[in-house]
Every structure is written in C-alpha cells, then in structure tokens.
C-alpha cells in the first residue's frame, strides 16, 4: 500500500511540474542554455583633471580672466585655448609660421585682429615660451596669458 501511494504522489508531482513549466513558457520565459555568466561592466580609466587659468587682454582695456578651470591632463595649450574660446563664444583664428613653419601665430581673438602696429602674443606663467603652444602640455596651476600688444 505504501508503494502505491508513493507512485501516485510521484505521478501527481510530475504532472504539476509539467503544468508549471507550460505556464512559464506561455508567459514568455525561455531557459538560456548553457547558462551564461553575467557580463561585467567595462570600466574606463577615469580622466584626471588639473586646474589652470587663462587671461585675455584685448589691448583696449577689456580683460577677461578665467580662473580655476578644470582641464584634462595632457592637454596642450592650443587645445585648451580652442576649448576656452569656444566655450566663451570668442573667435579664434591662427596660422602656422615662425622659423619652423609650425609655430602657432594667433591672428584674431574675439573681434580683435592683428595689425601693423599690434599683434597677439601668448605666454605661460608670465614667461613668453620658446615652445609652441601646439606642443606645450598644460601643467597644474599654469596660467595662459594671451595679450594684444604693440610690436
């Protein structure tokens, strides 16, 4: 008698299992075989920023100074200058020249263009760099100065 009850219980369990799986499948559940490991999110190296500042002296009494600007590490002075002028809606035009033909010569900043009497000059930390702003990498605390000065 005990064996007969056990077989009935096993049969009922199998029927319930089939009904339950049919219900799950009818509601859109699909088993994934083989089971996949969850994909880990790809983590990127965080960008490190440094603080720097820029001063624009338009030679007519107008001066714009931007202090404590976050700049990604390894940004060149020219990249920084392009970014800051774009953010402040200032026109920036330059050409290549100098002894190497690769030196950046600023010709227009804002509405002020080079003339026979005055030109745009740049310096970093008050020192006119022999380096090209195209290759000089901004360092923590650097101050880029771009001034319209008499030749």
C-alpha positions in Angstrom: 0.0 0.0 0.0 2.8 2.4 0.9 4.4 1.8 -2.5 1.2 2.6 -4.4 0.7 5.9 -2.6 4.3 6.8 -3.3 3.8 6.2 -7.0 0.6 8.2 -7.1 2.4 11.1 -5.3 5.3 10.9 -7.8 2.9 10.9 -10.8 1.0 13.9 -9.4 4.3 15.8 -8.8 5.3 15.2 -12.4 2.0 16.4 -13.7 2.3 19.6 -11.6 5.8 20.2 -12.8 4.7 19.9 -16.5 1.8 22.3 -15.9 4.0 24.8 -14.1 6.6 24.7 -16.9 3.9 25.1 -19.5 2.6 28.2 -17.6 6.1 29.7 -17.5 6.7 29.1 -21.2 3.3 30.5 -22.2 4.2 33.8 -20.4 7.4 34.3 -22.3 10.0 32.7 -20.1 12.7 30.9 -22.1 15.5 29.0 -20.4 19.0 30.0 -21.5 21.2 27.0 -22.1 24.1 26.9 -21.4 23.7 29.3 -18.5 25.6 32.5 -19.2 27.8 34.3 -16.7 26.6 37.9 -16.1 28.7 40.3 -18.1 30.7 42.7 -16.0 30.5 46.3 -16.9 33.5 47.7 -18.8 35.2 50.3 -16.6 37.2 53.0 -18.2 40.2 54.7 -16.7 38.8 57.9 -15.1 40.0 61.1 -16.6 42.2 63.2 -14.3 41.8 66.9 -14.3 44.2 69.7 -13.4 43.4 73.4 -12.5 44.6 76.2 -14.7 43.6 79.7 -15.7 43.6 82.0 -18.8 43.7 85.7 -19.2 42.8 87.6 -22.4 43.9 91.2 -22.7 42.3 92.7 -25.8 44.6 95.8 -25.7 41.7 98.2 -25.4 41.1 98.0 -21.7 38.9 94.9 -21.9 40.4 91.9 -20.0 38.8 88.5 -19.5 40.2 86.2 -16.8 39.0 82.7 -16.2 40.5 81.1 -13.1 40.4 77.5 -11.7 39.3 75.9 -14.9 39.4 72.1 -14.9 41.4 70.8 -17.8 42.1 67.1 -18.7 45.7 66.0 -18.1 47.9 66.0 -21.2 46.0 68.9 -22.8 48.2 71.2 -24.9 48.0 74.9 -24.6 46.4 75.2 -28.0 43.7 72.6 -27.2 43.0 74.5 -24.0 42.8 77.8 -25.9 40.5 76.4 -28.6 38.2 75.0 -25.9 38.0 78.1 -23.7 37.4 80.4 -26.7 34.7 78.1 -28.0 33.0 78.0 -24.5 33.1 81.8 -24.3 31.9 82.3 -27.9 35.2 84.0 -28.9 36.5 83.8 -32.5 40.0 82.2 -32.6 42.0 82.3 -35.8 45.6 81.4 -36.1 48.1 80.4 -38.8 51.3 78.4 -38.8 54.5 80.2 -39.3 57.7 81.2 -37.5 61.1 79.7 -38.1 59.9 76.1 -38.2 56.7 76.8 -40.1 54.8 75.0 -37.4 54.6 77.8 -34.7 51.1 78.9 -34.0 50.6 82.6 -34.7 47.3 84.0 -33.3 45.8 86.3 -35.9 42.3 87.0 -34.4 40.8 86.7 -30.9 37.3 87.8 -30.3 36.8 90.8 -32.7 40.5 91.9 -32.5 42.7 91.2 -35.4 46.5 91.6 -35.8 47.6 94.9 -37.4 50.8 96.5 -38.5 51.1 98.1 -35.0 49.9 95.3 -32.7 49.8 91.6 -32.6 48.6 88.8 -30.3 51.3 87.3 -28.1 51.0 84.5 -25.6 52.9 83.5 -22.5 52.6 80.8 -19.9 53.0 81.9 -16.2 54.2 85.3 -17.5 57.1 83.8 -19.5 57.0 84.0 -23.2 57.6 80.4 -24.1 60.0 79.4 -26.8 57.8 76.4 -27.0 54.9 76.3 -29.4 51.5 76.3 -27.7 50.7 73.4 -30.1 53.1 71.2 -28.2 53.3 72.7 -24.7 51.3 70.5 -22.3 49.4 72.4 -19.6 50.6 71.7 -16.1 48.7 72.1 -12.8 48.4 75.8 -11.9 49.6 77.1 -15.2 48.3 80.5 -16.3 48.0 81.1 -20.1 48.0 84.8 -21.0 47.1 86.0 -24.4 47.6 89.7 -24.9 47.2 92.1 -27.8 50.4 94.1 -27.7 52.3 96.7 -29.7 55.1 95.3 -31.8 
